[in-house]
mmCIF file of C-alpha atoms in Angstrom:
data_model
loop_
_atom_site.group_PDB
_atom_site.id
_atom_site.type_symbol
_atom_site.label_atom_id
_atom_site.label_comp_id
_atom_site.label_asym_id
_atom_site.label_seq_id
_atom_site.Cartn_x
_atom_site.Cartn_y
_atom_site.Cartn_z
ATOM 1 C CA UNK A 166 97.151 38.314 181.237
ATOM 2 C CA UNK A 167 95.204 36.848 178.333
ATOM 3 C CA UNK A 168 91.648 38.254 177.922
ATOM 4 C CA UNK A 169 88.839 35.865 176.903
ATOM 5 C CA UNK A 170 88.681 37.749 173.679
ATOM 6 C CA UNK A 171 92.455 37.243 172.866
ATOM 7 C CA UNK A 172 92.273 33.644 173.643
ATOM 8 C CA UNK A 173 89.296 33.202 171.379
ATOM 9 C CA UNK A 174 91.220 34.861 168.663
ATOM 10 C CA UNK A 175 94.385 32.819 169.201
ATOM 11 C CA UNK A 176 92.058 29.712 169.280
ATOM 12 C CA UNK A 177 90.503 30.483 166.094
ATOM 13 C CA UNK A 178 93.801 31.247 164.431
ATOM 14 C CA UNK A 179 95.076 27.794 165.774
ATOM 15 C CA UNK A 180 92.041 26.161 164.309
ATOM 16 C CA UNK A 181 92.358 28.184 160.819
ATOM 17 C CA UNK A 182 96.082 27.385 160.439
ATOM 18 C CA UNK A 183 95.459 23.697 161.349
ATOM 19 C CA UNK A 184 92.731 23.208 158.925
ATOM 20 C CA UNK A 185 94.940 24.914 156.200
ATOM 21 C CA UNK A 186 98.059 22.590 156.950
ATOM 22 C CA UNK A 187 95.474 19.367 156.716
ATOM 23 C CA UNK A 188 94.105 21.157 153.288
ATOM 24 C CA UNK A 189 97.686 21.487 152.000
ATOM 25 C CA UNK A 190 98.854 17.955 152.639
ATOM 26 C CA UNK A 191 95.472 16.476 151.289
ATOM 27 C CA UNK A 192 95.851 18.700 148.118
ATOM 28 C CA UNK A 193 99.669 17.715 147.848
ATOM 29 C CA UNK A 194 98.827 13.960 147.869
ATOM 30 C CA UNK A 195 96.121 14.601 145.215
ATOM 31 C CA UNK A 196 98.017 17.184 143.153
ATOM 32 C CA UNK A 197 98.519 15.146 140.243
ATOM 33 C CA UNK A 198 95.235 13.538 140.286
ATOM 34 C CA UNK A 199 93.313 12.971 136.681
ATOM 35 C CA UNK A 200 90.066 11.679 135.480
ATOM 36 C CA UNK A 201 90.094 8.365 133.424
ATOM 37 C CA UNK A 202 87.269 8.597 131.112
ATOM 38 C CA UNK A 203 85.797 5.112 129.894
ATOM 39 C CA UNK A 204 83.119 6.713 127.684
ATOM 40 C CA UNK A 205 82.358 3.428 125.783
ATOM 41 C CA UNK A 206 81.311 1.432 128.565
ATOM 42 C CA UNK A 207 79.303 -0.841 126.354
ATOM 43 C CA UNK A 208 79.668 -4.407 124.770
ATOM 44 C CA UNK A 209 81.866 -5.351 121.825
ATOM 45 C CA UNK A 210 84.804 -2.935 123.024
ATOM 46 C CA UNK A 211 88.061 -4.645 124.375
ATOM 47 C CA UNK A 212 89.160 -2.744 127.258
ATOM 48 C CA UNK A 213 92.929 -2.042 127.557
ATOM 49 C CA UNK A 214 94.679 -2.475 130.915
ATOM 50 C CA UNK A 215 94.848 0.785 132.927
ATOM 51 C CA UNK A 216 97.074 2.494 135.360
ATOM 52 C CA UNK A 217 95.813 5.090 138.120
ATOM 53 C CA UNK A 218 97.568 6.516 140.858
ATOM 54 C CA UNK A 219 96.048 7.566 144.391
ATOM 55 C CA UNK A 220 93.486 10.572 143.694
ATOM 56 C CA UNK A 221 92.761 9.548 140.162
ATOM 57 C CA UNK A 222 89.094 9.346 139.243
ATOM 58 C CA UNK A 223 87.781 6.684 136.714
ATOM 59 C CA UNK A 224 84.527 7.904 135.067
ATOM 60 C CA UNK A 225 82.559 5.138 133.298
ATOM 61 C CA UNK A 226 79.965 6.577 130.789
ATOM 62 C CA UNK A 227 77.311 4.518 128.903
ATOM 63 C CA UNK A 228 74.163 4.534 127.021
ATOM 64 C CA UNK A 229 71.727 1.493 127.431
ATOM 65 C CA UNK A 230 71.472 -0.905 130.260
ATOM 66 C CA UNK A 231 74.748 -1.296 131.876
ATOM 67 C CA UNK A 232 76.338 -1.019 135.584
ATOM 68 C CA UNK A 233 79.748 -1.039 137.201
ATOM 69 C CA UNK A 234 81.009 -3.069 139.856
ATOM 70 C CA UNK A 235 84.222 -3.678 141.583
ATOM 71 C CA UNK A 236 85.145 -7.291 141.758
ATOM 72 C CA UNK A 237 86.326 -8.713 145.166
ATOM 73 C CA UNK A 238 89.457 -10.306 143.355
ATOM 74 C CA UNK A 239 91.248 -10.778 140.170
ATOM 75 C CA UNK A 240 90.011 -14.554 140.236
ATOM 76 C CA UNK A 241 86.318 -13.125 140.866
ATOM 77 C CA UNK A 242 86.912 -10.996 137.836
ATOM 78 C CA UNK A 243 88.205 -13.902 135.710
ATOM 79 C CA UNK A 244 85.279 -15.898 136.679
ATOM 80 C CA UNK A 245 82.722 -13.063 136.505
ATOM 81 C CA UNK A 246 81.692 -13.902 140.047
ATOM 82 C CA UNK A 247 79.745 -11.073 141.452
ATOM 83 C CA UNK A 248 79.146 -12.714 144.843
ATOM 84 C CA UNK A 249 80.841 -10.115 146.723
ATOM 85 C CA UNK A 250 81.454 -7.320 144.210
ATOM 86 C CA UNK A 251 80.926 -3.991 145.345
ATOM 87 C CA UNK A 252 78.451 -1.669 143.435
ATOM 88 C CA UNK A 253 80.101 1.720 142.013
ATOM 89 C CA UNK A 254 77.355 2.753 139.761
ATOM 90 C CA UNK A 255 73.965 1.415 138.048
ATOM 91 C CA UNK A 256 73.304 4.509 136.188
ATOM 92 C CA UNK A 257 75.612 6.754 133.819
ATOM 93 C CA UNK A 258 78.006 8.153 135.073
ATOM 94 C CA UNK A 259 79.503 5.906 137.672
ATOM 95 C CA UNK A 260 82.909 7.107 139.199
ATOM 96 C CA UNK A 261 85.393 5.328 141.443
ATOM 97 C CA UNK A 262 88.295 7.504 143.267
ATOM 98 C CA UNK A 263 91.473 5.465 143.761
ATOM 99 C CA UNK A 264 92.485 5.663 147.532
ATOM 100 C CA UNK A 265 95.828 4.899 149.343
ATOM 101 C CA UNK A 266 94.656 1.430 150.480
ATOM 102 C CA UNK A 267 94.194 0.699 146.769
ATOM 103 C CA UNK A 268 98.233 1.160 146.179
ATOM 104 C CA UNK A 269 99.950 -1.988 144.745
ATOM 105 C CA UNK A 270 96.575 -3.678 143.741
ATOM 106 C CA UNK A 271 94.991 -4.626 140.663
ATOM 107 C CA UNK A 272 91.400 -3.426 140.663
ATOM 108 C CA UNK A 273 89.025 -5.004 138.237
ATOM 109 C CA UNK A 274 85.518 -3.682 137.320
ATOM 110 C CA UNK A 275 82.727 -5.354 135.218
ATOM 111 C CA UNK A 276 79.302 -5.035 134.243
ATOM 112 C CA UNK A 277 76.855 -7.383 136.117
ATOM 113 C CA UNK A 278 74.011 -7.102 133.302
ATOM 114 C CA UNK A 279 73.707 -11.034 132.337
ATOM 115 C CA UNK A 280 76.407 -12.027 130.045
ATOM 116 C CA UNK A 281 77.916 -8.750 129.659
ATOM 117 C CA UNK A 282 81.165 -9.613 131.754
ATOM 118 C CA UNK A 283 81.562 -13.026 129.745
ATOM 119 C CA UNK A 284 81.447 -10.661 126.768
ATOM 120 C CA UNK A 285 84.202 -8.711 127.854
ATOM 121 C CA UNK A 286 82.887 -5.948 129.823
ATOM 122 C CA UNK A 287 85.569 -6.148 132.256
ATOM 123 C CA UNK A 288 88.608 -3.816 132.772
ATOM 124 C CA UNK A 289 91.648 -3.831 134.881
ATOM 125 C CA UNK A 290 93.196 -0.665 136.650
ATOM 126 C CA UNK A 291 96.865 -1.330 138.394
ATOM 127 C CA UNK A 292 96.892 1.287 141.122
ATOM 128 C CA UNK A 293 100.211 3.091 141.583
ATOM 129 C CA UNK A 294 101.508 5.299 144.426
ATOM 130 C CA UNK A 295 101.962 8.918 143.518
ATOM 131 C CA UNK A 296 105.488 9.478 141.886
ATOM 132 C CA UNK A 297 107.912 11.899 143.366
ATOM 133 C CA UNK A 298 108.866 14.424 141.037
ATOM 134 C CA UNK A 299 112.399 15.612 140.464
ATOM 135 C CA UNK A 300 111.137 18.490 137.986
ATOM 136 C CA UNK A 301 112.212 21.748 139.607
ATOM 137 C CA UNK A 302 109.619 23.737 137.377
ATOM 138 C CA UNK A 303 106.699 21.714 139.417
ATOM 139 C CA UNK A 304 108.026 23.300 142.944
ATOM 140 C CA UNK A 305 108.833 26.962 143.863
ATOM 141 C CA UNK A 306 112.101 27.810 145.017
ATOM 142 C CA UNK A 307 113.364 30.019 147.566
ATOM 143 C CA UNK A 308 117.004 31.151 148.181
ATOM 144 C CA UNK A 309 118.708 30.160 151.274
ATOM 145 C CA UNK A 310 121.148 32.116 153.288
ATOM 146 C CA UNK A 311 123.782 31.905 151.020
ATOM 147 C CA UNK A 312 121.750 32.805 147.922
ATOM 148 C CA UNK A 313 121.306 29.286 146.418
ATOM 149 C CA UNK A 314 117.750 28.240 145.386
ATOM 150 C CA UNK A 315 116.407 24.873 146.701
ATOM 151 C CA UNK A 316 113.266 23.381 146.012
ATOM 152 C CA UNK A 317 110.385 23.720 148.652
ATOM 153 C CA UNK A 318 109.076 20.223 149.026
ATOM 154 C CA UNK A 319 105.895 19.194 150.806
ATOM 155 C CA UNK A 320 108.053 18.064 153.774
ATOM 156 C CA UNK A 321 109.540 21.419 154.093
ATOM 157 C CA UNK A 322 105.861 22.873 153.827
ATOM 158 C CA UNK A 323 104.609 20.770 156.653
ATOM 159 C CA UNK A 324 107.580 21.723 158.777
ATOM 160 C CA UNK A 325 107.166 25.383 157.902
ATOM 161 C CA UNK A 326 103.234 25.017 158.904
ATOM 162 C CA UNK A 327 103.820 23.017 162.144
ATOM 163 C CA UNK A 328 106.351 25.736 163.162
ATOM 164 C CA UNK A 329 103.747 28.386 162.524
ATOM 165 C CA UNK A 330 101.058 26.388 164.665
ATOM 166 C CA UNK A 331 103.610 26.023 167.414
ATOM 167 C CA UNK A 332 104.484 30.007 167.287
ATOM 168 C CA UNK A 333 100.695 30.586 167.562
ATOM 169 C CA UNK A 334 100.260 28.078 170.412
ATOM 170 C CA UNK A 335 103.173 29.642 172.231
ATOM 171 C CA UNK A 336 101.907 33.095 171.478
ATOM 172 C CA UNK A 337 98.622 31.905 173.622
ATOM 173 C CA UNK A 338 100.321 31.810 176.731
ATOM 174 C CA UNK A 339 102.549 34.746 176.177
ATOM 175 C CA UNK A 340 99.500 37.459 176.169
#
């Protein structure tokens, strides 16, 4: 028969492993995240198109009077139309983290200070999905029953974590 103390202990363990699994999945999704520094967010600079992946952060830095807004659409960026733009930052530094719903989109950022957009303070980011890696040096390996090493993938970690959670749940009912 399970005592209240044992039940609380197993419930706490279940909570801990669930949180760890969620953090592991989140970490894997953004493991290759990088910071893209735009440290010259000023007039008279031509900004090259950039690529970003989910989890990457763009950091705009400047001195003087500037700001950063995300345009609603590419056509709004081309027209320097800030009517539906989203404020990213009005003081330096300003940051934006690329999210999953940005995948496959071109995001445009610009400065709303009068005439700055028209003079070229606009930058385009193409947002890509996180690439799958085939590099075995980035994933640990483990021998299988035949002694052959195989890569531990995120999917296998999720399966192992799920199995551990199910074992904990089952043990709650056995004691």
